[in-house]
Amino acid sequence: MEGIELKRILHINSNYLTSKLHENLMVHLEKYGFDNTIYMPMKIEKKQEIKFDSSFNVLNPVTFKNRDKFFFTWKQFKIFKQLKRCTSIDRYDLIHAHTLFTDGNVAYKLNILLDKPYVVTVRGDTDLNFFKLRINLRKRGKDILRNASKIIFLSKTHRDELIEKYIKDRKLAQHILSNSIIIPNGIDDFWFENQGTKKKLLNSKSVKIISVGQVTKRKNQLGTLKAAKILNDRFGIKTTVSIVGAILDQDYADELNKCQSINVKFYKFIPKNKLVDLYRENDIFILPSFRETFGLVYPEAMSQGLPIIYSVNQGFYKQFDEGYVGYAVDPNKPEEIAQKVISILDHYSDLSMNSIKAYKNYDWKILSRKLISVYENIVSEKG
């Protein structure tokens, strides 16, 4: 990668400033000589969701309103018009759209108008939900996929679900398979700088569970608490649960608070330098979400030696073989969650050691090189 000629990448990312996820990626791309411009078209209601000031060139004009989401063509017209105001759209060598529909449609238009190659990332929860609910937009989604030079999925599960449920055209299905690459999200360097050690379970009749995620039905903390009650009552395993996360659904939080028969502690959002200590105080990480795009909290917990329990057919599913770092469960079945906790307790030392090894797969240093190879190959082919 050394000595690479400077290449200009336009990242279309409508969520860039709401999470530091991609800021970490840009740091590594810049190290390899890429000139990155980020276009983040914002709805006016999203201004309050901005989490940080980027050190990169982020163009984030207020472009549309929340109600515009019901009128895809009108919303996209506004987004494209604002992009042309913000930058010279013909100066870029490659476009990376970080979602299939909202971002990918802009890249698709640039490809048609200026013959600019583009990469598109398909995000499971968001983009597959678009395919499911916005039937009128399925053709456009397929056109975006068909014309992309490369398609990135966060997990094999998402790719397979897209093809099996929504792609009936065998030629397009083959195009997706042959032109896709799996590149999961990476975690913050903090977790590598503060890696934990292999954990030992002192008492198989006592377990401390931690769940980290926004308090909402989608994250299914109630399923975790029900599993804890089964462990307590049916199997005689003294179980405590720590739930960490900002409350998005107060009614749901109140329902969780009613679980008085379970030893549970609630924490609102806490910074990672405090969260790391809480991980180390616990034994197993459980987040059986009903829907999950990927879930960075899983490898974060693994970095501290915690085996994990996650949901079948969601973002983290099939990242590893079953029983290597933990187990997948049906989020609707607390009994199954409880049984998988017991399976972890039976092999705790091995799973803890495997988690410490496996979390290193989510290092942006490694993942960014995969993405750079994608960029270089496309730009080279374009000449």
XYZ file of C-alpha atoms in Angstrom:
383
model
C 0.000 0.000 0.000
C 2.989 2.293 0.491
C 3.530 4.940 -2.116
C -0.058 4.803 -3.318
C -1.067 7.712 -5.535
C -3.494 10.054 -3.778
C -7.077 9.081 -4.629
C -10.146 11.195 -3.908
C -13.053 9.325 -2.348
C -16.518 10.799 -1.851
C -18.228 9.049 1.063
C -21.987 9.502 1.042
C -22.953 8.751 4.623
C -26.201 10.162 5.976
C -25.363 9.051 9.529
C -21.686 9.988 9.761
C -21.743 12.439 12.675
C -24.205 10.441 14.777
C -21.569 7.836 15.677
C -17.757 7.739 15.680
C -17.892 4.412 13.860
C -16.685 5.717 10.504
C -14.426 8.421 11.918
C -12.150 5.568 13.011
C -12.221 4.198 9.474
C -11.271 7.569 7.971
C -8.229 7.788 10.236
C -6.841 4.610 8.708
C -7.805 5.491 5.135
C -5.950 8.780 5.445
C -2.815 6.954 6.592
C -2.788 5.167 3.252
C -3.009 8.337 1.207
C -6.719 8.684 0.520
C -8.324 12.122 0.321
C -11.733 11.619 1.949
C -14.721 13.924 1.660
C -17.854 12.963 3.576
C -21.274 14.139 2.426
C -23.890 13.818 5.155
C -27.222 15.233 3.979
C -29.182 15.980 7.139
C -32.797 16.273 8.048
C -33.395 19.275 10.271
C -34.566 17.029 13.107
C -31.210 15.222 13.112
C -29.134 18.211 14.219
C -29.607 17.243 17.846
C -28.269 13.733 17.138
C -24.794 14.948 16.135
C -22.303 13.390 18.557
C -18.907 14.904 17.696
C -16.849 17.313 15.601
C -15.032 15.434 12.872
C -11.389 16.055 12.026
C -12.214 15.369 8.366
C -13.986 17.272 5.632
C -17.659 16.649 6.407
C -20.269 18.434 4.307
C -23.439 18.253 6.396
C -25.996 20.781 5.182
C -29.567 20.599 6.446
C -31.215 19.236 3.326
C -34.669 17.874 4.086
C -37.276 17.316 6.775
C -38.430 14.136 8.438
C -41.673 14.081 6.467
C -39.688 13.929 3.200
C -38.872 10.277 3.920
C -42.329 9.404 2.601
C -41.478 10.941 -0.781
C -38.267 9.193 -1.838
C -37.853 10.892 -5.224
C -38.396 14.378 -3.780
C -36.031 13.707 -0.889
C -33.368 12.400 -3.281
C -33.787 15.445 -5.527
C -33.025 17.666 -2.536
C -30.024 15.560 -1.509
C -28.485 15.581 -4.985
C -29.106 19.279 -5.518
C -27.425 20.120 -2.216
C -24.449 17.904 -3.059
C -23.796 19.853 -6.261
C -23.857 23.067 -4.218
C -21.336 21.741 -1.698
C -18.619 20.303 -3.923
C -17.435 19.726 -7.473
C -18.907 16.300 -8.062
C -16.631 15.504 -11.019
C -13.411 15.680 -8.960
C -13.711 12.291 -7.262
C -12.188 8.997 -8.391
C -14.640 6.803 -6.513
C -17.850 7.058 -4.488
C -18.630 4.951 -1.422
C -22.308 4.924 -0.453
C -22.645 3.725 3.129
C -26.302 2.671 2.886
C -28.091 1.087 -0.048
C -31.075 3.387 -0.585
C -30.575 6.901 0.816
C -26.844 7.027 0.061
C -26.714 4.483 -2.738
C -29.224 6.321 -4.922
C -26.929 9.374 -5.021
C -23.972 7.201 -6.046
C -26.142 5.552 -8.688
C -27.049 8.951 -10.183
C -23.385 10.024 -10.217
C -22.550 6.789 -12.008
C -25.170 7.463 -14.682
C -24.331 11.159 -15.137
C -20.537 11.091 -14.808
C -19.597 7.415 -15.168
C -18.201 7.450 -11.631
C -17.646 3.974 -10.152
C -19.146 3.344 -6.747
C -19.090 0.933 -3.839
C -22.234 0.421 -1.774
C -22.575 -0.969 1.744
C -25.761 -2.886 2.521
C -26.730 -2.530 6.194
C -28.906 -5.352 7.385
C -31.489 -3.787 9.641
C -31.919 -0.527 7.720
C -31.622 -1.635 4.105
C -33.355 -4.997 4.366
C -36.216 -3.255 6.147
C -36.414 -0.883 3.161
C -36.730 -3.890 0.834
C -39.412 -5.348 3.067
C -41.577 -2.257 3.568
C -40.945 -0.022 0.544
C -42.042 -2.395 -2.197
C -42.218 0.476 -4.676
C -38.469 1.068 -4.218
C -37.295 -2.506 -4.713
C -36.531 -1.971 -8.387
C -34.373 1.045 -7.550
C -32.547 -0.964 -4.894
C -31.832 -3.682 -7.440
C -30.595 -1.119 -9.971
C -28.189 0.292 -7.379
C -26.869 -3.214 -6.637
C -26.626 -4.114 -10.326
C -24.490 -1.072 -11.197
C -22.205 -1.116 -8.154
C -18.576 -2.044 -8.757
C -18.500 -3.721 -5.356
C -21.125 -4.529 -2.718
C -20.105 -4.656 0.933
C -22.066 -6.586 3.547
C -21.417 -6.479 7.284
C -22.201 -10.175 7.549
C -22.861 -13.198 5.364
C -26.262 -13.474 7.067
C -27.388 -10.149 5.583
C -26.182 -11.049 2.109
C -27.951 -14.404 2.132
C -31.168 -12.898 3.499
C -31.216 -10.227 0.792
C -30.805 -12.771 -1.995
C -33.171 -15.387 -0.588
C -36.019 -13.009 0.207
C -35.853 -10.263 -2.390
C -33.695 -11.200 -5.406
C -35.591 -13.498 -7.766
C -33.500 -12.583 -10.813
C -30.832 -15.329 -10.928
C -28.457 -13.174 -12.954
C -28.626 -10.366 -10.381
C -28.260 -12.866 -7.534
C -25.068 -14.174 -9.149
C -23.823 -10.615 -9.659
C -24.324 -9.890 -5.952
C -22.528 -13.092 -4.939
C -19.559 -12.542 -7.228
C -19.221 -8.808 -6.559
C -19.741 -8.792 -2.803
C -17.292 -8.847 0.073
C -17.926 -9.251 3.796
C -16.356 -6.451 5.836
C -17.842 -6.063 9.333
C -17.658 -2.891 11.367
C -14.582 -2.318 13.489
C -14.458 -1.296 17.133
C -12.697 1.656 18.688
C -8.941 1.413 19.310
C -9.733 1.891 23.017
C -10.676 -1.796 23.305
C -7.334 -2.910 21.892
C -5.468 -0.563 24.185
C -7.411 -1.960 27.163
C -7.687 -5.633 26.264
C -8.826 -7.854 29.101
C -7.524 -11.273 30.072
C -8.945 -14.768 29.966
C -11.580 -15.060 32.687
C -12.142 -17.845 35.170
C -15.489 -18.822 36.581
C -15.141 -19.355 40.314
C -18.577 -20.865 40.894
C -20.749 -22.573 38.262
C -23.801 -21.963 40.465
C -23.405 -18.210 40.288
C -23.240 -16.055 37.158
C -23.124 -12.337 36.429
C -24.722 -11.256 33.150
C -24.297 -7.901 31.422
C -26.395 -6.463 28.582
C -25.403 -3.239 26.821
C -27.751 -1.481 24.421
C -30.423 1.178 24.229
C -33.360 0.291 26.448
C -36.035 -0.518 23.899
C -38.113 -3.534 22.882
C -35.879 -4.112 19.872
C -32.916 -4.886 22.140
C -35.007 -7.374 24.131
C -33.572 -6.852 27.599
C -36.787 -8.412 28.904
C -35.832 -11.707 27.266
C -32.528 -11.597 29.168
C -34.304 -10.971 32.477
C -36.750 -13.814 31.847
C -33.810 -16.130 31.136
C -32.163 -14.998 34.377
C -35.317 -15.883 36.302
C -35.302 -19.374 34.756
C -31.663 -19.829 35.746
C -32.502 -18.762 39.301
C -35.742 -20.666 39.788
C -35.347 -23.802 37.689
C -31.609 -24.474 37.743
C -30.606 -22.979 41.078
C -27.998 -20.698 39.486
C -27.737 -17.413 41.372
C -27.969 -14.848 38.581
C -27.425 -11.097 38.560
C -28.001 -8.866 35.546
C -26.511 -5.450 34.739
C -28.386 -3.502 32.048
C -26.505 -0.582 30.502
C -28.075 1.823 28.033
C -29.939 5.044 27.436
C -33.703 4.720 27.830
C -35.499 5.218 24.507
C -38.783 3.638 25.593
C -39.851 4.642 29.102
C -42.824 2.246 29.155
C -40.478 -0.614 28.328
C -38.016 0.542 30.999
C -40.870 0.569 33.532
C -41.711 -2.997 32.535
C -38.112 -4.041 33.162
C -38.169 -2.346 36.552
C -41.112 -4.529 37.566
C -38.913 -7.637 37.457
C -38.349 -7.442 41.199
C -37.676 -11.160 41.612
C -34.393 -10.795 39.692
C -31.237 -9.182 41.020
C -30.836 -6.491 38.367
C -28.921 -3.222 38.238
C -29.655 -0.459 35.743
C -27.066 1.961 34.362
C -27.743 4.777 31.950
C -25.188 5.512 29.266
C -21.668 5.370 30.713
C -18.365 6.219 28.968
C -16.202 3.373 27.747
C -13.515 3.937 30.390
C -16.195 3.058 32.974
C -17.875 0.415 30.821
C -14.655 -1.585 30.536
C -14.611 -2.040 34.315
C -18.218 -3.177 34.302
C -17.467 -5.752 31.607
C -14.646 -7.126 33.734
C -16.938 -7.464 36.748
C -19.335 -9.704 34.793
C -19.138 -13.203 33.296
C -21.337 -13.356 30.181
C -22.626 -10.784 27.694
C -26.199 -11.257 26.424
C -28.054 -9.135 23.878
C -30.785 -11.199 22.128
C -32.048 -8.387 19.894
C -35.067 -8.841 17.676
C -33.291 -6.782 15.017
C -29.596 -5.899 14.876
C -27.602 -4.383 12.012
C -24.322 -5.660 13.431
C -23.726 -4.902 17.097
C -20.304 -3.521 18.046
C -21.038 -4.302 21.689
C -20.453 -8.017 21.031
C -16.737 -7.716 20.080
C -16.286 -5.002 22.718
C -17.441 -7.468 25.374
C -15.302 -10.196 23.817
C -12.245 -7.953 24.213
C -12.682 -8.332 27.964
C -12.894 -12.112 27.793
C -16.689 -12.425 27.967
C -18.456 -15.202 26.072
C -21.514 -13.840 24.276
C -25.109 -14.720 23.412
C -26.651 -13.115 20.320
C -29.704 -13.617 18.092
C -30.065 -16.079 15.270
C -30.358 -14.501 11.792
C -29.282 -11.056 13.000
C -26.111 -9.032 12.405
C -23.632 -11.021 14.497
C -25.004 -14.426 13.535
C -22.443 -16.703 11.811
C -19.539 -14.381 12.491
C -18.068 -17.452 14.209
C -18.901 -21.135 14.476
C -21.478 -21.909 17.142
C -19.874 -22.608 20.484
C -16.599 -20.840 19.666
C -17.191 -17.491 21.398
C -20.799 -18.111 22.402
C -24.177 -19.086 20.995
C -27.033 -17.783 18.859
C -30.555 -17.969 20.278
C -34.131 -17.375 19.251
C -34.859 -14.045 20.992
C -38.450 -15.141 21.585
C -37.377 -18.083 23.744
C -36.008 -17.202 27.214
C -35.703 -20.934 27.970
C -33.248 -21.273 25.079
C -31.252 -18.286 26.317
C -31.030 -19.894 29.760
C -29.903 -23.220 28.255
C -27.153 -21.478 26.280
C -25.944 -19.785 29.462
C -25.576 -23.253 30.978
C -23.678 -24.424 27.871
C -21.289 -21.482 28.310
C -20.785 -22.295 31.985
C -19.861 -25.859 31.035
C -17.060 -24.638 28.733
C -16.411 -21.211 30.190
C -12.624 -21.131 30.189
C -12.333 -22.127 26.504
C -14.980 -19.638 25.346
C -13.369 -16.820 27.305
C -9.990 -17.546 25.730
C -11.552 -17.744 22.251
C -13.278 -14.383 22.754
C -9.950 -12.717 23.542
C -8.517 -14.107 20.301
C -11.535 -13.516 18.083
C -12.321 -9.878 18.891
C -9.135 -8.879 17.066
C -10.978 -9.551 13.793
C -12.695 -6.188 14.343
C -9.587 -4.018 14.251
C -9.962 -1.112 11.819
C -6.279 -1.517 10.935
C -7.140 -4.876 9.362
C -10.590 -3.996 8.028
C -9.437 -0.741 6.423
C -6.836 -2.656 4.400
C -9.574 -4.866 2.985
C -11.519 -1.774 1.990
C -8.439 -0.127 0.524
C -7.875 -3.182 -1.675
C -11.449 -2.798 -2.937
C -10.896 0.898 -3.696
C -7.555 0.323 -5.419
C -8.853 -2.454 -7.652
C -11.836 -0.409 -8.813
C -9.832 2.756 -9.496
C -7.150 0.737 -11.262
C -9.693 -0.982 -13.500
C -11.248 2.386 -14.288
C -7.808 3.610 -15.312
